[in-house]
């Protein structure tokens, strides 16, 4: 082997003790490298140990939280065994408040804590990996292959940090939302409450309170609770809302009928009432004795012809006003009485049925006379119209005997 030679430097092995000094420097350099490698290894071990400690702490925190939730659920189960309908409003409100606290707020709080812990842990790790990646392999005295692990870990931990950060934000948002719902619940004092009053007691805007209550109801977080159609009233019992809706419907129905009656013309109202009476007579057929059946058939015929006459001669409506306003309702009332007796054979029942059948006969005679009177009025009108028409025909020379009707110098008859 050729000896070491340098054109400007002395051969380290040529001088006395030179070889030993060179070997010492090499050993010290190797020791320094080993020391740095040990320090880096210990740093990685510390990081891994810290992450493991954080994970263990998070696991213990979650287990403790789950144990608390299970314990609370077990304690509440016995209290919830009592039916809601048997509770007073303060008892029901306290039960629902605990349910929201344990089931909703507790769950989202655990989500926020877990997300925050993991976001911090992964964020620190991602930051460390970023710093190590920025230093470079030369400063760490590592090969490129070994150094590439840092950018890879940084790329893995960064999206995990972002994901758990989003999880934390969502948990905090929901935790606060159900906190506000609980405050609205505590501001109510009875089964039916005012949304503006609840908003004032909770210190919130009415529109926000209405929107958040509606969302909680829609999501099924407030079972049995209904927000009124006007958005101003909240019913904490669905039965109360249904009862109020039924009451409003009953109140609105007569008003609607009255408005419809007022909108109809007198002729339309007369025709409607007359058709209803004819339908009522059809419903009475087969439920009374034979004599009454004959009178019912005759009455149906008389009323039908009167209805048809008024339909064709609406100017005669004033002639049948008492017929529609008094006679028809009274006839219906008498028939209701007869039908209410059924088939009872008591002497009084037979007497009542006999009297009613007799008055039906009298009414039929009156209705027939009314129809005849209406025809007489029309007959007079027709005679007048015919006389006027014949006179005009004679004056215009349009009759069959012109010379007889219009003689020279003469006048028409």
mmCIF file with all atom_site columns, C-alpha atoms in Angstrom, residues 262-361:
data_model
loop_
_atom_site.group_PDB
_atom_site.id
_atom_site.type_symbol
_atom_site.label_atom_id
_atom_site.label_alt_id
_atom_site.label_comp_id
_atom_site.label_asym_id
_atom_site.label_entity_id
_atom_site.label_seq_id
_atom_site.pdbx_PDB_ins_code
_atom_site.Cartn_x
_atom_site.Cartn_y
_atom_site.Cartn_z
_atom_site.occupancy
_atom_site.B_iso_or_equiv
_atom_site.pdbx_formal_charge
_atom_site.auth_seq_id
_atom_site.auth_comp_id
_atom_site.auth_asym_id
_atom_site.auth_atom_id
_atom_site.pdbx_PDB_model_num
ATOM 1   C CA . UNK A 1 262 ? -124.635 36.238 2.957   1.00 0.00 ? 262 UNK A CA 1
ATOM 2   C CA . UNK A 1 263 ? -122.890 35.938 -0.394  1.00 0.00 ? 263 UNK A CA 1
ATOM 3   C CA . UNK A 1 264 ? -125.841 34.072 -1.957  1.00 0.00 ? 264 UNK A CA 1
ATOM 4   C CA . UNK A 1 265 ? -128.690 35.975 -3.602  1.00 0.00 ? 265 UNK A CA 1
ATOM 5   C CA . UNK A 1 266 ? -132.201 35.550 -2.130  1.00 0.00 ? 266 UNK A CA 1
ATOM 6   C CA . UNK A 1 267 ? -133.155 33.371 -5.091  1.00 0.00 ? 267 UNK A CA 1
ATOM 7   C CA . UNK A 1 268 ? -130.094 31.114 -4.623  1.00 0.00 ? 268 UNK A CA 1
ATOM 8   C CA . UNK A 1 269 ? -130.787 30.827 -0.909  1.00 0.00 ? 269 UNK A CA 1
ATOM 9   C CA . UNK A 1 270 ? -134.442 29.891 -1.556  1.00 0.00 ? 270 UNK A CA 1
ATOM 10  C CA . UNK A 1 271 ? -133.477 27.238 -4.088  1.00 0.00 ? 271 UNK A CA 1
ATOM 11  C CA . UNK A 1 272 ? -130.827 25.773 -1.761  1.00 0.00 ? 272 UNK A CA 1
ATOM 12  C CA . UNK A 1 273 ? -133.237 25.553 1.182   1.00 0.00 ? 273 UNK A CA 1
ATOM 13  C CA . UNK A 1 274 ? -135.975 24.084 -1.007  1.00 0.00 ? 274 UNK A CA 1
ATOM 14  C CA . UNK A 1 275 ? -133.682 21.386 -2.407  1.00 0.00 ? 275 UNK A CA 1
ATOM 15  C CA . UNK A 1 276 ? -132.543 20.519 1.120   1.00 0.00 ? 276 UNK A CA 1
ATOM 16  C CA . UNK A 1 277 ? -136.200 20.178 2.176   1.00 0.00 ? 277 UNK A CA 1
ATOM 17  C CA . UNK A 1 278 ? -136.977 17.886 -0.785  1.00 0.00 ? 278 UNK A CA 1
ATOM 18  C CA . UNK A 1 279 ? -133.983 15.723 0.133   1.00 0.00 ? 279 UNK A CA 1
ATOM 19  C CA . UNK A 1 280 ? -135.247 15.630 3.736   1.00 0.00 ? 280 UNK A CA 1
ATOM 20  C CA . UNK A 1 281 ? -138.678 14.440 2.556   1.00 0.00 ? 281 UNK A CA 1
ATOM 21  C CA . UNK A 1 282 ? -136.994 11.647 0.579   1.00 0.00 ? 282 UNK A CA 1
ATOM 22  C CA . UNK A 1 283 ? -135.183 10.613 3.774   1.00 0.00 ? 283 UNK A CA 1
ATOM 23  C CA . UNK A 1 284 ? -138.507 10.385 5.644   1.00 0.00 ? 284 UNK A CA 1
ATOM 24  C CA . UNK A 1 285 ? -140.037 7.948  3.168   1.00 0.00 ? 285 UNK A CA 1
ATOM 25  C CA . UNK A 1 286 ? -140.630 4.460  4.568   1.00 0.00 ? 286 UNK A CA 1
ATOM 26  C CA . UNK A 1 287 ? -140.365 5.545  8.209   1.00 0.00 ? 287 UNK A CA 1
ATOM 27  C CA . UNK A 1 288 ? -143.998 6.567  8.916   1.00 0.00 ? 288 UNK A CA 1
ATOM 28  C CA . UNK A 1 289 ? -147.395 4.910  8.476   1.00 0.00 ? 289 UNK A CA 1
ATOM 29  C CA . UNK A 1 290 ? -149.213 4.547  5.151   1.00 0.00 ? 290 UNK A CA 1
ATOM 30  C CA . UNK A 1 291 ? -151.342 7.675  5.560   1.00 0.00 ? 291 UNK A CA 1
ATOM 31  C CA . UNK A 1 292 ? -148.293 9.789  6.296   1.00 0.00 ? 292 UNK A CA 1
ATOM 32  C CA . UNK A 1 293 ? -146.479 8.236  3.334   1.00 0.00 ? 293 UNK A CA 1
ATOM 33  C CA . UNK A 1 294 ? -149.216 9.475  0.978   1.00 0.00 ? 294 UNK A CA 1
ATOM 34  C CA . UNK A 1 295 ? -149.028 12.953 2.421   1.00 0.00 ? 295 UNK A CA 1
ATOM 35  C CA . UNK A 1 296 ? -145.211 12.961 2.089   1.00 0.00 ? 296 UNK A CA 1
ATOM 36  C CA . UNK A 1 297 ? -145.446 12.024 -1.587  1.00 0.00 ? 297 UNK A CA 1
ATOM 37  C CA . UNK A 1 298 ? -148.010 14.762 -2.214  1.00 0.00 ? 298 UNK A CA 1
ATOM 38  C CA . UNK A 1 299 ? -145.915 17.308 -0.306  1.00 0.00 ? 299 UNK A CA 1
ATOM 39  C CA . UNK A 1 300 ? -142.800 16.422 -2.290  1.00 0.00 ? 300 UNK A CA 1
ATOM 40  C CA . UNK A 1 301 ? -144.766 17.015 -5.514  1.00 0.00 ? 301 UNK A CA 1
ATOM 41  C CA . UNK A 1 302 ? -146.267 20.342 -4.347  1.00 0.00 ? 302 UNK A CA 1
ATOM 42  C CA . UNK A 1 303 ? -142.944 21.700 -3.084  1.00 0.00 ? 303 UNK A CA 1
ATOM 43  C CA . UNK A 1 304 ? -141.141 20.601 -6.245  1.00 0.00 ? 304 UNK A CA 1
ATOM 44  C CA . UNK A 1 305 ? -143.569 22.442 -8.532  1.00 0.00 ? 305 UNK A CA 1
ATOM 45  C CA . UNK A 1 306 ? -143.331 25.585 -6.374  1.00 0.00 ? 306 UNK A CA 1
ATOM 46  C CA . UNK A 1 307 ? -139.522 25.415 -6.559  1.00 0.00 ? 307 UNK A CA 1
ATOM 47  C CA . UNK A 1 308 ? -139.669 24.993 -10.343 1.00 0.00 ? 308 UNK A CA 1
ATOM 48  C CA . UNK A 1 309 ? -142.109 27.863 -10.689 1.00 0.00 ? 309 UNK A CA 1
ATOM 49  C CA . UNK A 1 310 ? -139.943 30.287 -8.696  1.00 0.00 ? 310 UNK A CA 1
ATOM 50  C CA . UNK A 1 311 ? -136.889 29.195 -10.668 1.00 0.00 ? 311 UNK A CA 1
ATOM 51  C CA . UNK A 1 312 ? -138.657 30.143 -13.909 1.00 0.00 ? 312 UNK A CA 1
ATOM 52  C CA . UNK A 1 313 ? -140.338 33.247 -12.456 1.00 0.00 ? 313 UNK A CA 1
ATOM 53  C CA . UNK A 1 314 ? -137.864 34.789 -9.984  1.00 0.00 ? 314 UNK A CA 1
ATOM 54  C CA . UNK A 1 315 ? -139.951 37.966 -9.862  1.00 0.00 ? 315 UNK A CA 1
ATOM 55  C CA . UNK A 1 316 ? -142.538 36.004 -7.811  1.00 0.00 ? 316 UNK A CA 1
ATOM 56  C CA . UNK A 1 317 ? -140.028 35.204 -5.058  1.00 0.00 ? 317 UNK A CA 1
ATOM 57  C CA . UNK A 1 318 ? -141.688 37.652 -2.680  1.00 0.00 ? 318 UNK A CA 1
ATOM 58  C CA . UNK A 1 319 ? -144.922 35.592 -2.849  1.00 0.00 ? 319 UNK A CA 1
ATOM 59  C CA . UNK A 1 320 ? -143.239 32.537 -1.263  1.00 0.00 ? 320 UNK A CA 1
ATOM 60  C CA . UNK A 1 321 ? -141.190 34.245 1.444   1.00 0.00 ? 321 UNK A CA 1
ATOM 61  C CA . UNK A 1 322 ? -143.374 32.961 4.304   1.00 0.00 ? 322 UNK A CA 1
ATOM 62  C CA . UNK A 1 323 ? -143.455 29.547 2.620   1.00 0.00 ? 323 UNK A CA 1
ATOM 63  C CA . UNK A 1 324 ? -139.645 29.282 2.788   1.00 0.00 ? 324 UNK A CA 1
ATOM 64  C CA . UNK A 1 325 ? -139.028 31.070 6.085   1.00 0.00 ? 325 UNK A CA 1
ATOM 65  C CA . UNK A 1 326 ? -141.808 29.572 8.218   1.00 0.00 ? 326 UNK A CA 1
ATOM 66  C CA . UNK A 1 327 ? -143.858 26.779 6.646   1.00 0.00 ? 327 UNK A CA 1
ATOM 67  C CA . UNK A 1 328 ? -140.959 24.586 5.489   1.00 0.00 ? 328 UNK A CA 1
ATOM 68  C CA . UNK A 1 329 ? -138.969 24.777 8.792   1.00 0.00 ? 329 UNK A CA 1
ATOM 69  C CA . UNK A 1 330 ? -142.144 24.146 10.830  1.00 0.00 ? 330 UNK A CA 1
ATOM 70  C CA . UNK A 1 331 ? -143.060 21.156 8.658   1.00 0.00 ? 331 UNK A CA 1
ATOM 71  C CA . UNK A 1 332 ? -139.595 19.748 9.148   1.00 0.00 ? 332 UNK A CA 1
ATOM 72  C CA . UNK A 1 333 ? -139.833 20.201 12.923  1.00 0.00 ? 333 UNK A CA 1
ATOM 73  C CA . UNK A 1 334 ? -143.155 18.309 13.026  1.00 0.00 ? 334 UNK A CA 1
ATOM 74  C CA . UNK A 1 335 ? -141.743 15.476 10.942  1.00 0.00 ? 335 UNK A CA 1
ATOM 75  C CA . UNK A 1 336 ? -138.708 15.273 13.262  1.00 0.00 ? 336 UNK A CA 1
ATOM 76  C CA . UNK A 1 337 ? -141.122 14.836 16.163  1.00 0.00 ? 337 UNK A CA 1
ATOM 77  C CA . UNK A 1 338 ? -142.988 12.063 14.369  1.00 0.00 ? 338 UNK A CA 1
ATOM 78  C CA . UNK A 1 339 ? -139.783 10.276 13.443  1.00 0.00 ? 339 UNK A CA 1
ATOM 79  C CA . UNK A 1 340 ? -138.555 10.562 17.029  1.00 0.00 ? 340 UNK A CA 1
ATOM 80  C CA . UNK A 1 341 ? -141.537 8.554  18.258  1.00 0.00 ? 341 UNK A CA 1
ATOM 81  C CA . UNK A 1 342 ? -140.379 5.501  16.341  1.00 0.00 ? 342 UNK A CA 1
ATOM 82  C CA . UNK A 1 343 ? -142.834 2.607  16.392  1.00 0.00 ? 343 UNK A CA 1
ATOM 83  C CA . UNK A 1 344 ? -144.099 3.169  19.938  1.00 0.00 ? 344 UNK A CA 1
ATOM 84  C CA . UNK A 1 345 ? -147.679 1.913  20.431  1.00 0.00 ? 345 UNK A CA 1
ATOM 85  C CA . UNK A 1 346 ? -148.522 4.191  23.368  1.00 0.00 ? 346 UNK A CA 1
ATOM 86  C CA . UNK A 1 347 ? -151.819 6.019  23.066  1.00 0.00 ? 347 UNK A CA 1
ATOM 87  C CA . UNK A 1 348 ? -150.149 9.425  23.222  1.00 0.00 ? 348 UNK A CA 1
ATOM 88  C CA . UNK A 1 349 ? -147.641 8.442  20.529  1.00 0.00 ? 349 UNK A CA 1
ATOM 89  C CA . UNK A 1 350 ? -150.457 7.305  18.248  1.00 0.00 ? 350 UNK A CA 1
ATOM 90  C CA . UNK A 1 351 ? -152.352 10.531 18.891  1.00 0.00 ? 351 UNK A CA 1
ATOM 91  C CA . UNK A 1 352 ? -149.285 12.633 18.050  1.00 0.00 ? 352 UNK A CA 1
ATOM 92  C CA . UNK A 1 353 ? -148.635 10.731 14.843  1.00 0.00 ? 353 UNK A CA 1
ATOM 93  C CA . UNK A 1 354 ? -152.314 11.094 13.882  1.00 0.00 ? 354 UNK A CA 1
ATOM 94  C CA . UNK A 1 355 ? -152.264 14.847 14.511  1.00 0.00 ? 355 UNK A CA 1
ATOM 95  C CA . UNK A 1 356 ? -149.073 15.279 12.519  1.00 0.00 ? 356 UNK A CA 1
ATOM 96  C CA . UNK A 1 357 ? -150.493 13.296 9.615   1.00 0.00 ? 357 UNK A CA 1
ATOM 97  C CA . UNK A 1 358 ? -153.577 15.516 9.745   1.00 0.00 ? 358 UNK A CA 1
ATOM 98  C CA . UNK A 1 359 ? -151.516 18.711 9.656   1.00 0.00 ? 359 UNK A CA 1
ATOM 99  C CA . UNK A 1 360 ? -149.526 17.285 6.727   1.00 0.00 ? 360 UNK A CA 1
ATOM 100 C CA . UNK A 1 361 ? -152.810 16.979 4.840   1.00 0.00 ? 361 UNK A CA 1
#
